Tab-separated table of C-alpha atoms and ligand atoms in Angstrom:
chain	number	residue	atom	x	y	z
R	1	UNK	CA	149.712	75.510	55.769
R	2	UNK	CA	152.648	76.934	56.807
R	3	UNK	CA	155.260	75.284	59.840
R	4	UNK	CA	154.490	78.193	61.988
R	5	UNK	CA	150.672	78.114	61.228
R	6	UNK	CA	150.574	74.325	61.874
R	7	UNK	CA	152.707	74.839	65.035
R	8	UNK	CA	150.087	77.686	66.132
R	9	UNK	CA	147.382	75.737	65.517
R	10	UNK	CA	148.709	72.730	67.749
R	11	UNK	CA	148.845	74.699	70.452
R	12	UNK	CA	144.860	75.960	69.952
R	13	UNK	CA	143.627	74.192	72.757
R	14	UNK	CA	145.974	76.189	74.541
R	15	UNK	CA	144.368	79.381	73.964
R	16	UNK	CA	142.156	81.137	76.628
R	17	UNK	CA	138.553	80.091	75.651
R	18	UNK	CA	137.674	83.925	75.506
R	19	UNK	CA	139.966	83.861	72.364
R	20	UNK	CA	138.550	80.859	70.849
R	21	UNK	CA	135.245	81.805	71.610
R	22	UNK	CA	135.912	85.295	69.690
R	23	UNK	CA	137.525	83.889	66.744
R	24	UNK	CA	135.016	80.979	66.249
R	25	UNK	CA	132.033	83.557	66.796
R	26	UNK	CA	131.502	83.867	62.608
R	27	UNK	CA	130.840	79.962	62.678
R	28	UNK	CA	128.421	79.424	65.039
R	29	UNK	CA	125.038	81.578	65.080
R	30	UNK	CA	125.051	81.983	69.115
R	31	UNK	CA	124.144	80.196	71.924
R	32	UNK	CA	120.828	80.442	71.822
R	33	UNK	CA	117.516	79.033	69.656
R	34	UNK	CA	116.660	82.691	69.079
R	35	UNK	CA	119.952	83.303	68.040
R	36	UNK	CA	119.761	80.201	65.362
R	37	UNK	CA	116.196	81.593	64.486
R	38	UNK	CA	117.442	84.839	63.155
R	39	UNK	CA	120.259	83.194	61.195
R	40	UNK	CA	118.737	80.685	59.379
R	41	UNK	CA	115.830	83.370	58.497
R	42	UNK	CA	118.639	85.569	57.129
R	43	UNK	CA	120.138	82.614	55.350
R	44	UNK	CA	116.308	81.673	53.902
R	45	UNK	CA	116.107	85.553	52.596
R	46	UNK	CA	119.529	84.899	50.459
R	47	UNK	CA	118.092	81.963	49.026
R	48	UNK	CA	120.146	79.565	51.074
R	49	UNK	CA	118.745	76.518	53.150
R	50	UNK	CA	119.817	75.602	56.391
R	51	UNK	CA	120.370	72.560	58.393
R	52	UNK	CA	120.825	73.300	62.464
R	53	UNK	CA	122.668	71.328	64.988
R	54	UNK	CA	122.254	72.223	68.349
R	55	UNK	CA	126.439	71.742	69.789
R	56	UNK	CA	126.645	69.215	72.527
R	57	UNK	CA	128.980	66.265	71.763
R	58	UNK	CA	130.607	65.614	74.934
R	59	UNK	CA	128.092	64.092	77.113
R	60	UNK	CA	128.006	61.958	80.173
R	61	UNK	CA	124.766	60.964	81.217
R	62	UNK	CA	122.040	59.535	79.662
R	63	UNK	CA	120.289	63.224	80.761
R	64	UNK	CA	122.375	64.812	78.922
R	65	UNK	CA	121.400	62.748	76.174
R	66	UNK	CA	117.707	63.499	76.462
R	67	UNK	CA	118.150	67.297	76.971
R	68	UNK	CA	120.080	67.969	73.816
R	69	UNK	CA	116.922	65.741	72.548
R	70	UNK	CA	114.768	68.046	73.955
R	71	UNK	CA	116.528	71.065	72.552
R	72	UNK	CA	115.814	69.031	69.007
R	73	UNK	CA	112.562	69.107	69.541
R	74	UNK	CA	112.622	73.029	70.477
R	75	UNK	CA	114.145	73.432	67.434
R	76	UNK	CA	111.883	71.605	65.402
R	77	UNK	CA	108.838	73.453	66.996
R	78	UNK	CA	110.816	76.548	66.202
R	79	UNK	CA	111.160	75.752	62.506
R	80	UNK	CA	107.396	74.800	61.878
R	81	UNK	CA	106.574	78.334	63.785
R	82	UNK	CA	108.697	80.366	61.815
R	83	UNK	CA	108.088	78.534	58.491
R	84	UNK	CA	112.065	78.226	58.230
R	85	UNK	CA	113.457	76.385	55.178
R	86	UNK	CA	115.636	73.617	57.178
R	87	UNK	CA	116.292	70.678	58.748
R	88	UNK	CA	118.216	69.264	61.275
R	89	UNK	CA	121.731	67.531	61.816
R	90	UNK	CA	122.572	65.114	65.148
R	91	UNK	CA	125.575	63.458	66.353
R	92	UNK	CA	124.587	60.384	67.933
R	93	UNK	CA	127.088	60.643	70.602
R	94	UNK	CA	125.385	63.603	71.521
R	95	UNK	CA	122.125	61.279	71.373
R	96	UNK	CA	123.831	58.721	73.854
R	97	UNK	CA	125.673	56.311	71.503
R	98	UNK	CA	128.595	55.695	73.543
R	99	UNK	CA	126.307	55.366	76.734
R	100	UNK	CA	123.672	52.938	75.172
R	101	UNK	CA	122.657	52.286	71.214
R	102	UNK	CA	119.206	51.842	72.099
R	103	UNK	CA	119.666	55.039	73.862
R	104	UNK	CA	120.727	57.172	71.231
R	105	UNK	CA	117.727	55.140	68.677
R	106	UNK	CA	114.983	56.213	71.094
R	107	UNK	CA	115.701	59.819	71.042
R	108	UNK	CA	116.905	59.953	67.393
R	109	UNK	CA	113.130	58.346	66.997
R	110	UNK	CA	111.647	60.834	68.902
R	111	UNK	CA	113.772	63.479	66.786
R	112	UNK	CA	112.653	61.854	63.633
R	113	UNK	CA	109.055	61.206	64.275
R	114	UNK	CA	108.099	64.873	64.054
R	115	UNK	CA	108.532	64.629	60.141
R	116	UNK	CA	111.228	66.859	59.377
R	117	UNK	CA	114.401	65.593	57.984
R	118	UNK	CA	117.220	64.548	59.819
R	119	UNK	CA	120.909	64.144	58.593
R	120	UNK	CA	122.603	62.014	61.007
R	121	UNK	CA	126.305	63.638	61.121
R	122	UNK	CA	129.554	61.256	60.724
R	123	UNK	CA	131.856	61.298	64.165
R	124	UNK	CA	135.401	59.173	64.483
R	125	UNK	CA	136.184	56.339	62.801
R	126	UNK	CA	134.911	54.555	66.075
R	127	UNK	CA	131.236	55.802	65.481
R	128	UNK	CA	131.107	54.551	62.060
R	129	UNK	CA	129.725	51.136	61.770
R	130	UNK	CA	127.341	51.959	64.778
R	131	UNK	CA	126.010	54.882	63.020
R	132	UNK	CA	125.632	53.297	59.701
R	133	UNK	CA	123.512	49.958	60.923
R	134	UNK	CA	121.269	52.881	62.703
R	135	UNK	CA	120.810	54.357	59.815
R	136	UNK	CA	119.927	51.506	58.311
R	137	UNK	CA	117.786	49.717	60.987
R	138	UNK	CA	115.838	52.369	61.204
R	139	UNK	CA	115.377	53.061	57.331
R	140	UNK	CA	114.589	49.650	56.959
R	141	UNK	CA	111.808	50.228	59.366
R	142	UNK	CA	110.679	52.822	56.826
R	143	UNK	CA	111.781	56.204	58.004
R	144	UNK	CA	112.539	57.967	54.986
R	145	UNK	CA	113.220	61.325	56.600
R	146	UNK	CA	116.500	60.520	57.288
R	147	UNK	CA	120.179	61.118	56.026
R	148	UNK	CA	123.480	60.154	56.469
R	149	UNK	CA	127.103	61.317	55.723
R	150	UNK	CA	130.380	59.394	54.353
R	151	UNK	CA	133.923	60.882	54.811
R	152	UNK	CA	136.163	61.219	51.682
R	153	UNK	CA	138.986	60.292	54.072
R	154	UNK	CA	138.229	57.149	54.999
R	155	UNK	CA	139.501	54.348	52.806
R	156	UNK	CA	136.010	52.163	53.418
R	157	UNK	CA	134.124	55.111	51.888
R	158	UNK	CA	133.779	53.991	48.521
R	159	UNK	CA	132.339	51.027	49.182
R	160	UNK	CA	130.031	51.913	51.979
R	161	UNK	CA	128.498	54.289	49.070
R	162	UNK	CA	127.805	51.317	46.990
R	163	UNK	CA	125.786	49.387	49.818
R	164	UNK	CA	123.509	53.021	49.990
R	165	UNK	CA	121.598	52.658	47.175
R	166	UNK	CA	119.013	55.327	46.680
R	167	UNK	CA	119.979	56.859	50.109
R	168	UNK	CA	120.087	60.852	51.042
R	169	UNK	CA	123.773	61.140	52.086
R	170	UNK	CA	125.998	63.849	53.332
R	171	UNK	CA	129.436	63.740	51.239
R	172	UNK	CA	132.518	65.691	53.174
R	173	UNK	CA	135.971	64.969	53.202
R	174	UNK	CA	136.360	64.157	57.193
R	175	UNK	CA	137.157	66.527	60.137
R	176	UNK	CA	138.865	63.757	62.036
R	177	UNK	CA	142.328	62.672	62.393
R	178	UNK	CA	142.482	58.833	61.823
R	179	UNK	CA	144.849	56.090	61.437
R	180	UNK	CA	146.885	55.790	57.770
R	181	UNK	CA	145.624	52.140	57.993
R	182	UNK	CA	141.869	53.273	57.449
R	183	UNK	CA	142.037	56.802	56.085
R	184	UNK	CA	143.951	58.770	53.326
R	185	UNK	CA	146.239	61.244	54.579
R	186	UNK	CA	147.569	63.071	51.438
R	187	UNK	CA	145.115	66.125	50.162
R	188	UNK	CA	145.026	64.461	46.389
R	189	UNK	CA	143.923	60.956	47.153
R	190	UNK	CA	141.090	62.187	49.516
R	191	UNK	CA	140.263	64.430	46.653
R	192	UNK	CA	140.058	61.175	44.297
R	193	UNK	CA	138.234	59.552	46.870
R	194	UNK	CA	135.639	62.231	47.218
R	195	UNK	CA	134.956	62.206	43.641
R	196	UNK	CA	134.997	58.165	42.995
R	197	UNK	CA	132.347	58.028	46.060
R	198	UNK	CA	130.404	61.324	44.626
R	199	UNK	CA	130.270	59.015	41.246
R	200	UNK	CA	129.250	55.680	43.335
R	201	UNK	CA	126.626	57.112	44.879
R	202	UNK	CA	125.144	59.040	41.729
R	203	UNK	CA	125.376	55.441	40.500
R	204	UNK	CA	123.390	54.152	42.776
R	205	UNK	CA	120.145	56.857	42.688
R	206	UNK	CA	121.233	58.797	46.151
R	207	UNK	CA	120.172	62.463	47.155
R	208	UNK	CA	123.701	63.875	47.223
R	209	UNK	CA	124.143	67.289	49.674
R	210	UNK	CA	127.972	68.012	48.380
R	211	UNK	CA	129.642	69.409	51.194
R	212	UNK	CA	132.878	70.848	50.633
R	213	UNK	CA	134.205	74.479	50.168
R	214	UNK	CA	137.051	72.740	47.788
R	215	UNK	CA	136.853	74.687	44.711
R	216	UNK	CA	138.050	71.781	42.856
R	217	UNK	CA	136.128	69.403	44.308
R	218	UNK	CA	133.009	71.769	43.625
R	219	UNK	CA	133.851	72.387	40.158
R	220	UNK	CA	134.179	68.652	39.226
R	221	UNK	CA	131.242	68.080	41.142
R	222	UNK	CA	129.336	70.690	38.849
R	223	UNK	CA	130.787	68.911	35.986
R	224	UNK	CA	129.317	65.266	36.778
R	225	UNK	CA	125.731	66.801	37.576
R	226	UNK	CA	125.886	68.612	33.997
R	227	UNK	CA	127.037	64.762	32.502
R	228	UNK	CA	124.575	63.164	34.529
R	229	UNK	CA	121.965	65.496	33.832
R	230	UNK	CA	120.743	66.672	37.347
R	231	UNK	CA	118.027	69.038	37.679
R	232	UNK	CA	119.020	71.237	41.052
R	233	UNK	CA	116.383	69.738	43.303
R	234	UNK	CA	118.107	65.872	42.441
R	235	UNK	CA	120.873	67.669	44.771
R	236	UNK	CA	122.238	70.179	47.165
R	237	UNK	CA	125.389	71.565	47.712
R	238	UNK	CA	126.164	71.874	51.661
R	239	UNK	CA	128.930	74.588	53.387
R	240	UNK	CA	129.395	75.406	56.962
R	241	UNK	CA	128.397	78.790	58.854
R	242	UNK	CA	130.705	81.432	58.250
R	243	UNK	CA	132.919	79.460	55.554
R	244	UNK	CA	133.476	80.794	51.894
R	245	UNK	CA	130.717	83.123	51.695
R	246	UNK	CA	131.037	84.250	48.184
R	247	UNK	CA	131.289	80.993	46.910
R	248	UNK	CA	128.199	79.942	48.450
R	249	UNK	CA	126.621	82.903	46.802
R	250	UNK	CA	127.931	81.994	43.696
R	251	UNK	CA	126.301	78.501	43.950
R	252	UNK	CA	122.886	80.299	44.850
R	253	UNK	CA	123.140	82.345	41.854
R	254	UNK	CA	124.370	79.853	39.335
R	255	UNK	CA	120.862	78.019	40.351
R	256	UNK	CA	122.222	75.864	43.115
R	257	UNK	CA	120.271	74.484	46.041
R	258	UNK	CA	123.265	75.899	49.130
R	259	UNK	CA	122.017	74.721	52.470
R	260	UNK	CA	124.211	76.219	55.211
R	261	UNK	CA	125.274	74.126	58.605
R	262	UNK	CA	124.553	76.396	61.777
R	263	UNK	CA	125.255	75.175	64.896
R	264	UNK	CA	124.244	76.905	67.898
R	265	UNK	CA	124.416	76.109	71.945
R	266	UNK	CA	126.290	76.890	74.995
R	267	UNK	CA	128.666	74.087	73.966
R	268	UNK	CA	130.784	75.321	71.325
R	269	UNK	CA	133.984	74.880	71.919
R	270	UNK	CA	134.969	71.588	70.902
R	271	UNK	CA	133.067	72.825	67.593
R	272	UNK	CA	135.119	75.952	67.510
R	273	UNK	CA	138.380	74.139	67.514
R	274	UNK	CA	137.728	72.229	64.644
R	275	UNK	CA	136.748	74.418	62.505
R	276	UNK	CA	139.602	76.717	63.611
R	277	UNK	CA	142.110	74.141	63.194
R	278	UNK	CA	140.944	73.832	59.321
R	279	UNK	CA	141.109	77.961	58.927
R	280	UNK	CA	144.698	78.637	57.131
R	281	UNK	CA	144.346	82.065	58.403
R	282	UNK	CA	143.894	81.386	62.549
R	283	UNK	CA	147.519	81.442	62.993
R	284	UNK	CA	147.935	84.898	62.337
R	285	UNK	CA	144.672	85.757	63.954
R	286	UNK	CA	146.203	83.987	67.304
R	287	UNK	CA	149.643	85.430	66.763
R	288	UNK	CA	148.037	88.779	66.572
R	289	UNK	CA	145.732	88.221	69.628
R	290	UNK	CA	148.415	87.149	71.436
R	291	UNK	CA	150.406	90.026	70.633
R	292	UNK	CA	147.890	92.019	71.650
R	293	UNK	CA	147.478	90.892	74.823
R	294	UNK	CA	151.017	90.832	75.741
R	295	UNK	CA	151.574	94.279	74.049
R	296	UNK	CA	148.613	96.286	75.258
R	297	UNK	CA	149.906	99.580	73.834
R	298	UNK	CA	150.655	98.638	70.597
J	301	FDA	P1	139.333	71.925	52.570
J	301	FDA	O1	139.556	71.699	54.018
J	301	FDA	O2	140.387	71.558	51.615
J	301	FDA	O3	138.918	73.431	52.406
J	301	FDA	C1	138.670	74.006	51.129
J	301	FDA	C2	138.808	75.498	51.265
J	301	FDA	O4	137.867	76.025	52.199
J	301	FDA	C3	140.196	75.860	51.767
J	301	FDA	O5	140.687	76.904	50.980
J	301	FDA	C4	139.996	76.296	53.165
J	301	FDA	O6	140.843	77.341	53.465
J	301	FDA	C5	138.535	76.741	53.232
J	301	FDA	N1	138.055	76.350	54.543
J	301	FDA	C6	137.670	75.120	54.943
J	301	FDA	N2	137.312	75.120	56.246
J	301	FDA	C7	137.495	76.394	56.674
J	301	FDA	C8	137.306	77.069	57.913
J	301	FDA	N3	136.879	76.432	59.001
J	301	FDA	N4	137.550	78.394	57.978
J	301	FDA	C9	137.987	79.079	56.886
J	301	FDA	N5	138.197	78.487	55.696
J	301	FDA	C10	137.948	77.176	55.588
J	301	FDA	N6	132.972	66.293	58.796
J	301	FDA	C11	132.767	65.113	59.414
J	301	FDA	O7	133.725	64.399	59.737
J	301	FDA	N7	131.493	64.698	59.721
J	301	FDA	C12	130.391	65.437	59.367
J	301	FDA	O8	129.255	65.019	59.647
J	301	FDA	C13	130.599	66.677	58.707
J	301	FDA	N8	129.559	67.466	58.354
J	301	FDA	C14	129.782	68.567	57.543
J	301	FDA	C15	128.705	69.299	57.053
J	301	FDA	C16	128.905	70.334	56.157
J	301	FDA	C17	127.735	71.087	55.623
J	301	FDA	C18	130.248	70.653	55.750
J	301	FDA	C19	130.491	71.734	54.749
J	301	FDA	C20	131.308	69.985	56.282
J	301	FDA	C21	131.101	68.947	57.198
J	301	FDA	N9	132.167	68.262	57.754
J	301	FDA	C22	131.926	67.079	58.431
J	301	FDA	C23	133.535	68.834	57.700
J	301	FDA	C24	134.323	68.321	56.526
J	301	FDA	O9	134.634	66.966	56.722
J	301	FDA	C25	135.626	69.118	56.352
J	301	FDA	O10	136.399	69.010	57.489
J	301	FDA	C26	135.434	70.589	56.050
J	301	FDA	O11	134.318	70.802	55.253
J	301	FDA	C27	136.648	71.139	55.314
J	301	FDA	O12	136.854	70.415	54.145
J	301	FDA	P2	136.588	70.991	52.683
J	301	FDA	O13	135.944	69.928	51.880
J	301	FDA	O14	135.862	72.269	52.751
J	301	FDA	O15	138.044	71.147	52.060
């Protein structure tokens, strides 16, 4: 990324949230269920599989907690109705981690007791041991409908992919911005890291959903399947909403399983910025936005 587009994209939060909300609209399918409904049936018509999150991070209250629950269990009821090929993803924060663990267990229990799968998602650094011996207490306990994700990034990585044999994990590189003393900065070692901890968990028997829109990564990901022999239901390849579109569809038609992230909810901003922050091309959207404001004419 360029200076300028790295400057831009330091000032996002910045932006009027009209303008964020505009340029984020391609990654999120709306802000309502119906709304994630209709996208995840289009996605199931191009082959593609679909994992929804309802957006709703930042909460305060331990209601809060329980209505993005509720909207969970909406969404499950929605995806049994309409006979929809996916599952759902969950931040535990959103669940009530950081309020009360046994909080956020209850209503990821009540999430997971319905049956369908549930991939836990991977927060900050901070989140990550908590979210791990949840995972874990609760698989122990025998709930095998549910997943969990490790972050390239994240110098521990490697290793907590050893101690998860034979579990259904999420690999991605890492969306958040951590300390040099437990996370790689520098693009080639999280690259190495993604593919040692792709390898260690192969080792070990897990499902593997490969999420990453990394060319490289995906290509030397096909490569270790073809060594190791995968048939295409042994793993999935994961992308988000509105991301590298015709690479997805080459997945799909190379035989792939694709399963698409699509968040929806009337909280998606903080979800907006992310993703906006990793899109090389938001700086000149921005410029040209604000340009356009300032020069109505033009
Ligand atoms: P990289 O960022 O190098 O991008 C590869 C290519 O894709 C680049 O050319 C880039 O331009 C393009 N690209 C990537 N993002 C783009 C965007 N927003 N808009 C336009 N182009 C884009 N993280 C996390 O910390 N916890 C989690 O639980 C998850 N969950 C998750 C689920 C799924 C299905 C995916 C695909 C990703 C996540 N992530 C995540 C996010 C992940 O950690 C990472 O930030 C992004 O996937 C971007 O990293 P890539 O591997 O795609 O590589």
């Amino acid at each position: 990324m360029s200076l300028l587009n790295s400057a831009i994209v330091r000032v996002l939060p910045a932006i009027p949230r009209g303008v964020v909300r505009q340029l984020a609209a391609p990654y999120i399918a709306g802000s309502t269920l119906a709304d994630a409904r209709a996208e995840v049936a289009r996605l199931n018509a191009a082959g593609k599989l679909a994992t929804i999150d309802v957006l709703g991070e930042e909460i305060s209250s331990p209601e809060e907690a329980q209505a993005i629950t509720r909207a969970y269990l909406e969404v499950l009821d929605a995806i049994d109705e309409d006979g929809l090929d996916a599952n759902v993803s969950v931040k535990l924060t959103g669940l009530g981690l950081n309020l009360d663990p046994g909080l956020a267990r209850d209503n990821l229990e009540a999430i997971a007791t319905r049956g369908t799968f549930v991939r836990i998602d991977m927060e900050d650094s901070s989140t990550t041991d908590a979210t791990l011996a949840l995972y874990r207490e609760l698989r122990d306990a025998g709930r095998t409908n549910l997943g969990v994700v490790l972050q390239a990034a994240l110098r521990r990585t490697e290793a907590d992919a050893r101690a998860l044999a034979g579990a259904n994990v999420r690999l991605c590189k890492g969306i958040y911005v951590e300390p040099a003393e437990i996370a790689f900065r520098n693009f080639e070692e999280i690259q190495a890291s993604y593919l040692r901890t792709l390898a260690a968990l192969w080792d070990g028997g897990c499902y593997v959903g490969i999420a990453t829109h990394d060319e490289q990564l995906i290509h030397q990901a096909e490569l270790q399947l073809i060594e190791r022999e995968l048939k295409p239901e042994e793993y999935e390849f994961q992308m988000l909403l509105g991301v590298r579109g015709a690479l997805g569809d080459r997945l799909v038609a190379e035989g792939h399983r694709l399963r698409i992230y699509v968040p929806f909810g009337q909280q998606w901003y903080e979800y907006s910025l992310r993703r906006l922050q990793e899109n090389p091309k938001v700086a000149g959207y921005v410029a040209r936005d604000t340009l356009g404001r300032i020069l109505p004419g033009r």
